[in-house]
Amino acid sequence: MEKTGGLLLPGMEARWVETLGWRPSDRQREMFQSLYERILSGNRRLNLTRITEPEEFWEKHLWDSLRGVVPWLSRGYSHLKIIDIGTGAGFPGLPIAIAIPESEVTLLDSTGKKVAFLQTIVAELGIERAFPVVGRAEAIAQMSEHRETYDLVTLRAVAAASVCAEYSLPLLKMGGTAVLYRGQWTEVEQKEIQRAIGQLGGVLESVEGFETPLSGGVRHCVYLRKVEPTPDRFPRPAGVPAQKPLG
Ligand code: SAH
């Protein structure tokens, strides 16, 4: 048995219900545990995450991933088409695929090694509707099979907020939502993102500030909604959005 196989995630039944109004099934808890064990063993080769203690993994990877999609968890949505841009080791995309099992989740990252790892995790956990894809958001968002086809786009720790807006809004269907997972959120970022989304067909729907339930870390989730088609020239070619942010 793997040395890491013995570490157990906390159940946190009451915390899930109190904080998210949602309770994982036994099967979902087993899948979270398997995900944890596989990330720990993959970490030795790939340096995926610094977060390895059970409680910290629960809070900063599982809880944090699902906190951003509470509106879609508790209303029992299904058949959502979701893309997680810059998913890395699969966050927030994999916990979302486990928690909303009838959704279809594309896990996009520009690093081939991480995506290959995600392919093995998805197969081993039997997550049928998660699709790891290697590529850059700027390129994927110009392909007709991806552009304006998603209900929900998530981004955590990928780029500056207005850059995330340029990556995500072209991928959304009309009426779809982008969720930006942020730590602190400043007035300057708010002004920059307002200027960016005005050019991309989006509006700022809401900004939710909250603390993580165990360590009290500051988080903000920024929700953007697509209200008009994004002009074809966005996103600009690979690298340009980050070099010359729209905001
Ligand atoms: N979302 C994960 C990983 C964050 S690290 C988490 O929160 O744990 C940022 C990841 O975004 C890296 O794996 C990097 O390869 C990827 N990335 C950065 N820019 C990207 C782009 N333009 N398109 C696709 N992936 C990108």
Short mmCIF file of N, CA, C and O in Angstrom, two decimals, residues 60-190:
data_model
loop_
_atom_site.label_atom_id
_atom_site.label_comp_id
_atom_site.label_asym_id
_atom_site.label_seq_id
_atom_site.Cartn_x
_atom_site.Cartn_y
_atom_site.Cartn_z
N LYS A 60 -8.82 23.94 1.60
CA LYS A 60 -8.29 24.80 0.53
C LYS A 60 -8.48 24.21 -0.86
O LYS A 60 -8.41 24.95 -1.84
N HIS A 61 -8.70 22.92 -0.95
CA HIS A 61 -8.97 22.36 -2.27
C HIS A 61 -10.43 21.95 -2.43
O HIS A 61 -11.08 22.37 -3.38
N LEU A 62 -10.97 21.15 -1.50
CA LEU A 62 -12.35 20.68 -1.71
C LEU A 62 -13.37 21.77 -1.40
O LEU A 62 -14.16 22.17 -2.26
N TRP A 63 -13.34 22.28 -0.18
CA TRP A 63 -14.35 23.28 0.21
C TRP A 63 -14.24 24.52 -0.67
O TRP A 63 -15.24 25.02 -1.19
N ASP A 64 -13.05 25.02 -0.84
CA ASP A 64 -12.84 26.24 -1.63
C ASP A 64 -13.35 26.06 -3.07
O ASP A 64 -13.98 26.96 -3.63
N SER A 65 -13.09 24.90 -3.65
CA SER A 65 -13.54 24.64 -5.02
C SER A 65 -15.06 24.71 -5.12
O SER A 65 -15.61 25.25 -6.08
N LEU A 66 -15.73 24.14 -4.11
CA LEU A 66 -17.19 24.07 -4.20
C LEU A 66 -17.88 25.34 -3.73
O LEU A 66 -19.00 25.64 -4.15
N ARG A 67 -17.21 26.14 -2.89
CA ARG A 67 -17.82 27.39 -2.41
C ARG A 67 -18.19 28.32 -3.57
O ARG A 67 -19.21 29.00 -3.54
N GLY A 68 -17.37 28.30 -4.61
CA GLY A 68 -17.62 29.19 -5.74
C GLY A 68 -18.84 28.80 -6.57
O GLY A 68 -19.37 29.62 -7.31
N VAL A 69 -19.26 27.55 -6.47
CA VAL A 69 -20.38 27.09 -7.31
C VAL A 69 -21.62 26.73 -6.49
O VAL A 69 -22.48 25.98 -6.95
N VAL A 70 -21.70 27.30 -5.29
CA VAL A 70 -22.87 27.03 -4.43
C VAL A 70 -24.21 27.23 -5.16
O VAL A 70 -25.10 26.40 -5.03
N PRO A 71 -24.36 28.31 -5.96
CA PRO A 71 -25.66 28.49 -6.60
C PRO A 71 -26.05 27.30 -7.48
O PRO A 71 -27.23 27.01 -7.64
N TRP A 72 -25.06 26.59 -8.01
CA TRP A 72 -25.36 25.47 -8.91
C TRP A 72 -25.40 24.14 -8.16
O TRP A 72 -25.87 23.15 -8.69
N LEU A 73 -24.88 24.12 -6.93
CA LEU A 73 -24.91 22.89 -6.11
C LEU A 73 -26.28 22.71 -5.50
O LEU A 73 -26.88 21.65 -5.59
N SER A 74 -26.73 23.80 -4.86
CA SER A 74 -27.90 23.62 -4.00
C SER A 74 -29.20 23.61 -4.78
O SER A 74 -30.19 23.09 -4.31
N ARG A 75 -29.20 24.17 -5.98
CA ARG A 75 -30.45 24.13 -6.74
C ARG A 75 -30.57 22.86 -7.57
O ARG A 75 -31.45 22.75 -8.42
N GLY A 76 -29.64 21.92 -7.34
CA GLY A 76 -29.74 20.64 -8.01
C GLY A 76 -29.63 20.74 -9.53
O GLY A 76 -30.33 20.06 -10.26
N TYR A 77 -28.75 21.60 -10.02
CA TYR A 77 -28.54 21.69 -11.46
C TYR A 77 -27.90 20.43 -11.99
O TYR A 77 -27.15 19.76 -11.30
N SER A 78 -28.17 20.13 -13.22
CA SER A 78 -27.43 19.04 -13.86
C SER A 78 -27.30 19.39 -15.34
O SER A 78 -27.89 20.37 -15.80
N HIS A 79 -26.55 18.59 -16.06
CA HIS A 79 -26.32 18.81 -17.50
C HIS A 79 -25.74 20.19 -17.79
O HIS A 79 -25.98 20.75 -18.85
N LEU A 80 -24.96 20.72 -16.86
CA LEU A 80 -24.28 21.98 -17.12
C LEU A 80 -23.02 21.68 -17.91
O LEU A 80 -22.36 20.67 -17.67
N LYS A 81 -22.69 22.57 -18.81
CA LYS A 81 -21.42 22.46 -19.52
C LYS A 81 -20.45 23.44 -18.88
O LYS A 81 -20.71 24.65 -18.87
N ILE A 82 -19.37 22.89 -18.32
CA ILE A 82 -18.45 23.69 -17.50
C ILE A 82 -17.03 23.56 -18.06
O ILE A 82 -16.64 22.48 -18.51
N ILE A 83 -16.24 24.64 -18.00
CA ILE A 83 -14.81 24.53 -18.30
C ILE A 83 -14.03 25.21 -17.18
O ILE A 83 -14.37 26.31 -16.74
N ASP A 84 -13.00 24.49 -16.68
CA ASP A 84 -12.11 25.04 -15.66
C ASP A 84 -10.80 25.40 -16.36
O ASP A 84 -10.06 24.52 -16.79
N ILE A 85 -10.54 26.70 -16.47
CA ILE A 85 -9.35 27.18 -17.19
C ILE A 85 -8.17 27.24 -16.24
O ILE A 85 -8.27 27.80 -15.15
N GLY A 86 -7.02 26.67 -16.64
CA GLY A 86 -5.84 26.65 -15.78
C GLY A 86 -6.08 25.79 -14.56
O GLY A 86 -5.80 26.17 -13.43
N THR A 87 -6.59 24.58 -14.82
CA THR A 87 -7.05 23.70 -13.74
C THR A 87 -5.89 23.13 -12.90
O THR A 87 -6.10 22.69 -11.78
N GLY A 88 -4.67 23.09 -13.44
CA GLY A 88 -3.52 22.57 -12.67
C GLY A 88 -3.75 21.12 -12.30
O GLY A 88 -3.92 20.26 -13.15
N ALA A 89 -3.76 20.83 -10.99
CA ALA A 89 -4.02 19.46 -10.53
C ALA A 89 -5.52 19.16 -10.46
O ALA A 89 -5.93 18.16 -9.88
N GLY A 90 -6.34 20.03 -11.05
CA GLY A 90 -7.77 19.74 -11.14
C GLY A 90 -8.66 20.57 -10.21
O GLY A 90 -9.77 20.14 -9.87
N PHE A 91 -8.20 21.77 -9.87
CA PHE A 91 -8.99 22.61 -8.95
C PHE A 91 -9.35 23.95 -9.57
O PHE A 91 -8.46 24.61 -10.12
N PRO A 92 -10.61 24.32 -9.50
CA PRO A 92 -11.73 23.66 -8.82
C PRO A 92 -12.45 22.58 -9.63
O PRO A 92 -13.41 21.99 -9.15
N GLY A 93 -11.98 22.27 -10.86
CA GLY A 93 -12.78 21.44 -11.77
C GLY A 93 -13.12 20.04 -11.30
O GLY A 93 -14.25 19.57 -11.49
N LEU A 94 -12.15 19.33 -10.67
CA LEU A 94 -12.45 17.94 -10.29
C LEU A 94 -13.47 17.85 -9.16
O LEU A 94 -14.41 17.06 -9.26
N PRO A 95 -13.31 18.62 -8.06
CA PRO A 95 -14.37 18.57 -7.04
C PRO A 95 -15.75 18.94 -7.62
O PRO A 95 -16.77 18.35 -7.23
N ILE A 96 -15.78 19.87 -8.57
CA ILE A 96 -17.06 20.25 -9.19
C ILE A 96 -17.62 19.06 -9.98
O ILE A 96 -18.81 18.75 -9.89
N ALA A 97 -16.76 18.37 -10.74
CA ALA A 97 -17.23 17.21 -11.52
C ALA A 97 -17.77 16.11 -10.59
O ALA A 97 -18.72 15.42 -10.94
N ILE A 98 -17.17 15.98 -9.41
CA ILE A 98 -17.63 14.97 -8.46
C ILE A 98 -18.95 15.42 -7.82
O ILE A 98 -19.88 14.63 -7.63
N ALA A 99 -19.05 16.71 -7.50
CA ALA A 99 -20.22 17.21 -6.77
C ALA A 99 -21.44 17.41 -7.66
O ALA A 99 -22.58 17.32 -7.18
N ILE A 100 -21.24 17.72 -8.93
CA ILE A 100 -22.38 17.89 -9.85
C ILE A 100 -22.21 16.83 -10.94
O ILE A 100 -21.75 17.11 -12.05
N PRO A 101 -22.56 15.57 -10.61
CA PRO A 101 -22.12 14.45 -11.46
C PRO A 101 -22.69 14.44 -12.86
O PRO A 101 -22.12 13.83 -13.74
N GLU A 102 -23.83 15.09 -13.07
CA GLU A 102 -24.37 15.07 -14.44
C GLU A 102 -23.86 16.21 -15.30
O GLU A 102 -24.30 16.38 -16.43
N SER A 103 -22.95 17.00 -14.74
CA SER A 103 -22.39 18.08 -15.54
C SER A 103 -21.27 17.52 -16.41
O SER A 103 -20.78 16.41 -16.20
N GLU A 104 -20.87 18.30 -17.41
CA GLU A 104 -19.76 17.91 -18.28
C GLU A 104 -18.66 18.92 -18.02
O GLU A 104 -18.89 20.11 -18.20
N VAL A 105 -17.51 18.46 -17.55
CA VAL A 105 -16.48 19.41 -17.11
C VAL A 105 -15.21 19.25 -17.95
O VAL A 105 -14.55 18.20 -17.90
N THR A 106 -14.86 20.28 -18.70
CA THR A 106 -13.59 20.30 -19.43
C THR A 106 -12.53 20.86 -18.49
O THR A 106 -12.73 21.91 -17.87
N LEU A 107 -11.42 20.12 -18.35
CA LEU A 107 -10.32 20.53 -17.46
C LEU A 107 -9.18 20.99 -18.35
O LEU A 107 -8.49 20.17 -18.96
N LEU A 108 -9.02 22.30 -18.47
CA LEU A 108 -8.06 22.85 -19.43
C LEU A 108 -6.80 23.34 -18.73
O LEU A 108 -6.86 24.09 -17.76
N ASP A 109 -5.65 22.90 -19.25
CA ASP A 109 -4.39 23.46 -18.77
C ASP A 109 -3.39 23.45 -19.91
O ASP A 109 -3.41 22.57 -20.77
N SER A 110 -2.48 24.42 -19.87
CA SER A 110 -1.49 24.51 -20.94
C SER A 110 -0.30 23.59 -20.71
O SER A 110 0.54 23.44 -21.59
N THR A 111 -0.21 22.95 -19.53
CA THR A 111 0.92 22.07 -19.23
C THR A 111 0.54 20.61 -19.47
O THR A 111 -0.29 20.05 -18.76
N GLY A 112 1.18 20.00 -20.48
CA GLY A 112 0.85 18.64 -20.87
C GLY A 112 0.99 17.61 -19.76
O GLY A 112 0.16 16.71 -19.62
N LYS A 113 2.02 17.77 -18.91
CA LYS A 113 2.25 16.78 -17.84
C LYS A 113 1.10 16.76 -16.84
O LYS A 113 0.70 15.71 -16.35
N LYS A 114 0.58 17.94 -16.53
CA LYS A 114 -0.55 18.01 -15.58
C LYS A 114 -1.80 17.39 -16.18
O LYS A 114 -2.54 16.67 -15.51
N VAL A 115 -2.00 17.64 -17.47
CA VAL A 115 -3.19 17.10 -18.12
C VAL A 115 -3.10 15.58 -18.23
O VAL A 115 -4.10 14.87 -18.03
N ALA A 116 -1.90 15.05 -18.49
CA ALA A 116 -1.72 13.59 -18.54
C ALA A 116 -2.05 12.99 -17.17
O ALA A 116 -2.72 11.95 -17.08
N PHE A 117 -1.63 13.65 -16.12
CA PHE A 117 -1.94 13.20 -14.76
C PHE A 117 -3.46 13.22 -14.53
O PHE A 117 -4.03 12.27 -13.98
N LEU A 118 -4.10 14.29 -14.97
CA LEU A 118 -5.56 14.38 -14.80
C LEU A 118 -6.27 13.26 -15.55
O LEU A 118 -7.28 12.73 -15.08
N GLN A 119 -5.73 12.88 -16.71
CA GLN A 119 -6.35 11.78 -17.47
C GLN A 119 -6.34 10.49 -16.66
O GLN A 119 -7.34 9.78 -16.62
N THR A 120 -5.23 10.22 -15.97
CA THR A 120 -5.19 8.98 -15.18
C THR A 120 -6.14 9.09 -13.97
O THR A 120 -6.85 8.15 -13.66
N ILE A 121 -6.21 10.25 -13.35
CA ILE A 121 -7.10 10.41 -12.19
C ILE A 121 -8.56 10.22 -12.60
O ILE A 121 -9.32 9.50 -11.94
N VAL A 122 -8.94 10.84 -13.70
CA VAL A 122 -10.33 10.77 -14.16
C VAL A 122 -10.70 9.31 -14.47
O VAL A 122 -11.78 8.83 -14.11
N ALA A 123 -9.76 8.58 -15.10
CA ALA A 123 -10.02 7.17 -15.42
C ALA A 123 -10.09 6.34 -14.14
O ALA A 123 -11.01 5.54 -13.96
N GLU A 124 -9.14 6.55 -13.22
CA GLU A 124 -9.11 5.74 -12.00
C GLU A 124 -10.31 5.99 -11.10
O GLU A 124 -10.79 5.10 -10.42
N LEU A 125 -10.77 7.23 -11.05
CA LEU A 125 -11.93 7.54 -10.21
C LEU A 125 -13.25 7.25 -10.92
O LEU A 125 -14.31 7.33 -10.31
N GLY A 126 -13.19 6.94 -12.21
CA GLY A 126 -14.41 6.65 -12.96
C GLY A 126 -15.30 7.87 -13.13
O GLY A 126 -16.53 7.77 -13.12
N ILE A 127 -14.68 9.05 -13.30
CA ILE A 127 -15.48 10.25 -13.56
C ILE A 127 -15.69 10.31 -15.06
O ILE A 127 -14.77 10.60 -15.82
N GLU A 128 -16.92 10.00 -15.48
CA GLU A 128 -17.13 9.82 -16.92
C GLU A 128 -17.24 11.12 -17.69
O GLU A 128 -16.94 11.19 -18.86
N ARG A 129 -17.70 12.15 -17.03
CA ARG A 129 -17.99 13.38 -17.77
C ARG A 129 -16.98 14.50 -17.47
O ARG A 129 -17.33 15.67 -17.48
N ALA A 130 -15.73 14.12 -17.22
CA ALA A 130 -14.66 15.12 -17.09
C ALA A 130 -13.67 14.89 -18.22
O ALA A 130 -13.27 13.75 -18.47
N PHE A 131 -13.29 15.95 -18.90
CA PHE A 131 -12.45 15.83 -20.09
C PHE A 131 -11.21 16.70 -19.97
O PHE A 131 -11.28 17.90 -20.19
N PRO A 132 -10.06 16.10 -19.63
CA PRO A 132 -8.82 16.87 -19.57
C PRO A 132 -8.38 17.27 -20.98
O PRO A 132 -8.39 16.44 -21.89
N VAL A 133 -8.00 18.51 -21.16
CA VAL A 133 -7.59 19.02 -22.46
C VAL A 133 -6.32 19.86 -22.29
O VAL A 133 -6.24 20.69 -21.39
N VAL A 134 -5.32 19.62 -23.14
CA VAL A 134 -4.12 20.47 -23.13
C VAL A 134 -4.35 21.63 -24.07
O VAL A 134 -4.73 21.42 -25.23
N GLY A 135 -4.10 22.83 -23.62
CA GLY A 135 -4.22 23.98 -24.51
C GLY A 135 -4.25 25.26 -23.74
O GLY A 135 -4.31 25.26 -22.51
N ARG A 136 -4.18 26.34 -24.47
CA ARG A 136 -4.26 27.66 -23.86
C ARG A 136 -5.66 28.21 -24.06
O ARG A 136 -6.26 28.03 -25.13
N ALA A 137 -6.14 28.92 -23.06
CA ALA A 137 -7.47 29.51 -23.14
C ALA A 137 -7.62 30.38 -24.38
O ALA A 137 -8.67 30.35 -25.04
N GLU A 138 -6.56 31.13 -24.73
CA GLU A 138 -6.66 32.05 -25.87
C GLU A 138 -6.93 31.28 -27.16
O GLU A 138 -7.63 31.80 -28.05
N ALA A 139 -6.36 30.06 -27.29
CA ALA A 139 -6.54 29.28 -28.52
C ALA A 139 -7.88 28.55 -28.51
O ALA A 139 -8.63 28.57 -29.50
N ILE A 140 -8.19 27.90 -27.38
CA ILE A 140 -9.44 27.14 -27.25
C ILE A 140 -10.66 28.03 -27.51
O ILE A 140 -11.62 27.63 -28.15
N ALA A 141 -10.58 29.27 -27.01
CA ALA A 141 -11.72 30.18 -27.10
C ALA A 141 -11.95 30.68 -28.52
O ALA A 141 -12.98 31.29 -28.81
N GLN A 142 -11.01 30.43 -29.44
CA GLN A 142 -11.23 30.79 -30.85
C GLN A 142 -11.70 29.58 -31.67
O GLN A 142 -11.91 29.70 -32.87
N MET A 143 -11.89 28.43 -31.02
CA MET A 143 -12.34 27.23 -31.76
C MET A 143 -13.85 27.11 -31.64
O MET A 143 -14.40 27.22 -30.54
N SER A 144 -14.51 26.84 -32.79
CA SER A 144 -15.98 26.85 -32.78
C SER A 144 -16.55 25.79 -31.85
O SER A 144 -17.63 25.97 -31.29
N GLU A 145 -15.83 24.67 -31.64
CA GLU A 145 -16.40 23.65 -30.75
C GLU A 145 -16.37 24.07 -29.27
O GLU A 145 -17.00 23.43 -28.44
N HIS A 146 -15.63 25.12 -28.97
CA HIS A 146 -15.60 25.61 -27.58
C HIS A 146 -16.24 27.00 -27.41
O HIS A 146 -16.85 27.26 -26.39
N ARG A 147 -16.07 27.87 -28.41
CA ARG A 147 -16.50 29.26 -28.25
C ARG A 147 -18.02 29.36 -28.02
O ARG A 147 -18.80 28.76 -28.75
N GLU A 148 -18.39 30.14 -27.03
CA GLU A 148 -19.81 30.38 -26.69
C GLU A 148 -20.59 29.09 -26.49
O GLU A 148 -21.76 28.98 -26.89
N THR A 149 -19.96 28.07 -25.87
CA THR A 149 -20.68 26.80 -25.65
C THR A 149 -20.83 26.44 -24.17
O THR A 149 -21.44 25.42 -23.86
N TYR A 150 -20.28 27.22 -23.26
CA TYR A 150 -20.28 26.82 -21.85
C TYR A 150 -21.29 27.62 -21.00
O TYR A 150 -21.48 28.81 -21.22
N ASP A 151 -21.89 26.91 -20.04
CA ASP A 151 -22.79 27.57 -19.08
C ASP A 151 -21.98 28.24 -17.97
O ASP A 151 -22.41 29.23 -17.39
N LEU A 152 -20.84 27.62 -17.66
CA LEU A 152 -20.08 28.06 -16.49
C LEU A 152 -18.59 27.92 -16.80
O LEU A 152 -18.16 26.90 -17.34
N VAL A 153 -17.82 28.97 -16.48
CA VAL A 153 -16.36 28.92 -16.60
C VAL A 153 -15.79 29.23 -15.23
O VAL A 153 -16.24 30.17 -14.57
N THR A 154 -14.81 28.45 -14.77
CA THR A 154 -14.17 28.73 -13.48
C THR A 154 -12.68 28.99 -13.71
O THR A 154 -12.07 28.42 -14.61
N LEU A 155 -12.12 29.88 -12.88
CA LEU A 155 -10.68 30.15 -12.92
C LEU A 155 -10.19 30.43 -11.51
O LEU A 155 -10.71 31.34 -10.84
N ARG A 156 -9.19 29.66 -11.06
CA ARG A 156 -8.60 29.92 -9.75
C ARG A 156 -7.09 30.03 -9.91
O ARG A 156 -6.45 29.11 -10.46
N ALA A 157 -6.55 31.15 -9.41
CA ALA A 157 -5.09 31.37 -9.39
C ALA A 157 -4.46 31.26 -10.77
O ALA A 157 -3.43 30.61 -10.95
N VAL A 158 -5.09 31.85 -11.77
CA VAL A 158 -4.58 31.73 -13.14
C VAL A 158 -3.93 33.02 -13.64
O VAL A 158 -2.85 32.98 -14.23
N ALA A 159 -4.57 34.16 -13.43
CA ALA A 159 -4.05 35.43 -13.96
C ALA A 159 -4.75 36.59 -13.27
O ALA A 159 -5.67 36.37 -12.47
N ALA A 160 -4.35 37.81 -13.63
CA ALA A 160 -5.04 39.01 -13.11
C ALA A 160 -6.51 38.95 -13.53
O ALA A 160 -6.86 38.32 -14.53
N ALA A 161 -7.36 39.62 -12.75
CA ALA A 161 -8.80 39.48 -12.95
C ALA A 161 -9.25 39.86 -14.36
O ALA A 161 -10.04 39.15 -14.98
N SER A 162 -8.72 40.97 -14.90
CA SER A 162 -9.20 41.38 -16.23
C SER A 162 -8.69 40.42 -17.31
O SER A 162 -9.33 40.24 -18.35
N VAL A 163 -7.57 39.75 -17.06
CA VAL A 163 -7.07 38.72 -17.97
C VAL A 163 -8.00 37.50 -17.93
O VAL A 163 -8.36 36.93 -18.97
N CYS A 164 -8.42 37.13 -16.73
CA CYS A 164 -9.38 36.03 -16.58
C CYS A 164 -10.67 36.34 -17.34
O CYS A 164 -11.28 35.45 -17.93
N ALA A 165 -11.08 37.61 -17.31
CA ALA A 165 -12.30 38.00 -18.03
C ALA A 165 -12.12 37.76 -19.53
O ALA A 165 -13.02 37.24 -20.20
N GLU A 166 -10.96 38.11 -20.06
CA GLU A 166 -10.72 37.92 -21.51
C GLU A 166 -10.64 36.43 -21.86
O GLU A 166 -11.05 36.02 -22.95
N TYR A 167 -10.10 35.60 -20.96
CA TYR A 167 -10.05 34.15 -21.22
C TYR A 167 -11.46 33.53 -21.19
O TYR A 167 -11.75 32.61 -21.93
N SER A 168 -12.30 34.02 -20.28
CA SER A 168 -13.53 33.28 -19.99
C SER A 168 -14.75 33.74 -20.78
O SER A 168 -15.54 32.90 -21.22
N LEU A 169 -14.95 35.06 -20.95
CA LEU A 169 -16.22 35.51 -21.56
C LEU A 169 -16.44 34.98 -22.97
O LEU A 169 -17.57 34.61 -23.32
N PRO A 170 -15.38 34.86 -23.82
CA PRO A 170 -15.63 34.31 -25.16
C PRO A 170 -16.15 32.86 -25.13
O PRO A 170 -16.84 32.43 -26.05
N LEU A 171 -15.84 32.13 -24.07
CA LEU A 171 -16.25 30.71 -23.99
C LEU A 171 -17.69 30.54 -23.52
O LEU A 171 -18.28 29.47 -23.69
N LEU A 172 -18.26 31.60 -22.93
CA LEU A 172 -19.60 31.47 -22.34
C LEU A 172 -20.71 31.61 -23.38
O LEU A 172 -20.64 32.45 -24.28
N LYS A 173 -21.77 30.81 -23.18
CA LYS A 173 -23.03 31.02 -23.88
C LYS A 173 -23.64 32.32 -23.39
O LYS A 173 -23.33 32.75 -22.27
N MET A 174 -24.57 32.85 -24.13
CA MET A 174 -25.29 34.02 -23.65
C MET A 174 -26.00 33.65 -22.35
O MET A 174 -26.63 32.60 -22.25
N GLY A 175 -25.86 34.50 -21.35
CA GLY A 175 -26.50 34.21 -20.06
C GLY A 175 -25.64 33.36 -19.13
O GLY A 175 -25.99 33.17 -17.97
N GLY A 176 -24.51 32.86 -19.65
CA GLY A 176 -23.63 32.02 -18.82
C GLY A 176 -22.82 32.85 -17.83
O GLY A 176 -22.76 34.08 -17.92
N THR A 177 -22.19 32.14 -16.89
CA THR A 177 -21.48 32.81 -15.78
C THR A 177 -20.02 32.37 -15.71
O THR A 177 -19.71 31.19 -15.84
N ALA A 178 -19.13 33.36 -15.46
CA ALA A 178 -17.73 33.05 -15.15
C ALA A 178 -17.54 33.29 -13.66
O ALA A 178 -18.00 34.31 -13.12
N VAL A 179 -16.87 32.34 -12.99
CA VAL A 179 -16.58 32.50 -11.56
C VAL A 179 -15.07 32.65 -11.40
O VAL A 179 -14.30 31.75 -11.75
N LEU A 180 -14.65 33.80 -10.89
CA LEU A 180 -13.23 34.05 -10.62
C LEU A 180 -13.00 33.84 -9.14
O LEU A 180 -13.63 34.50 -8.30
N TYR A 181 -12.14 32.88 -8.81
CA TYR A 181 -11.81 32.58 -7.41
C TYR A 181 -10.63 33.45 -7.02
O TYR A 181 -9.53 33.29 -7.56
N ARG A 182 -10.84 34.39 -6.11
CA ARG A 182 -9.78 35.32 -5.72
C ARG A 182 -9.54 35.27 -4.22
O ARG A 182 -10.42 34.85 -3.46
N GLY A 183 -8.36 35.76 -3.80
CA GLY A 183 -8.10 35.96 -2.37
C GLY A 183 -8.66 37.32 -1.98
O GLY A 183 -9.85 37.49 -1.80
N GLN A 184 -7.77 38.31 -1.87
CA GLN A 184 -8.23 39.69 -1.64
C GLN A 184 -8.88 40.21 -2.91
O GLN A 184 -8.62 39.72 -4.01
N TRP A 185 -9.71 41.24 -2.77
CA TRP A 185 -10.32 41.88 -3.93
C TRP A 185 -10.29 43.39 -3.70
O TRP A 185 -10.78 43.87 -2.68
N THR A 186 -9.66 44.12 -4.63
CA THR A 186 -9.44 45.55 -4.40
C THR A 186 -10.30 46.41 -5.33
O THR A 186 -10.78 45.93 -6.37
N GLU A 187 -10.44 47.69 -4.95
CA GLU A 187 -11.15 48.69 -5.78
C GLU A 187 -10.51 48.78 -7.16
O GLU A 187 -11.20 48.92 -8.17
N VAL A 188 -9.16 48.73 -7.18
CA VAL A 188 -8.45 48.85 -8.46
C VAL A 188 -8.83 47.67 -9.37
O VAL A 188 -9.13 47.85 -10.55
N GLU A 189 -8.83 46.46 -8.81
CA GLU A 189 -9.21 45.29 -9.62
C GLU A 189 -10.65 45.43 -10.13
O GLU A 189 -10.96 45.07 -11.25
N GLN A 190 -11.50 45.94 -9.27
CA GLN A 190 -12.91 46.09 -9.66
C GLN A 190 -13.03 47.06 -10.84
O GLN A 190 -13.75 46.80 -11.80
#
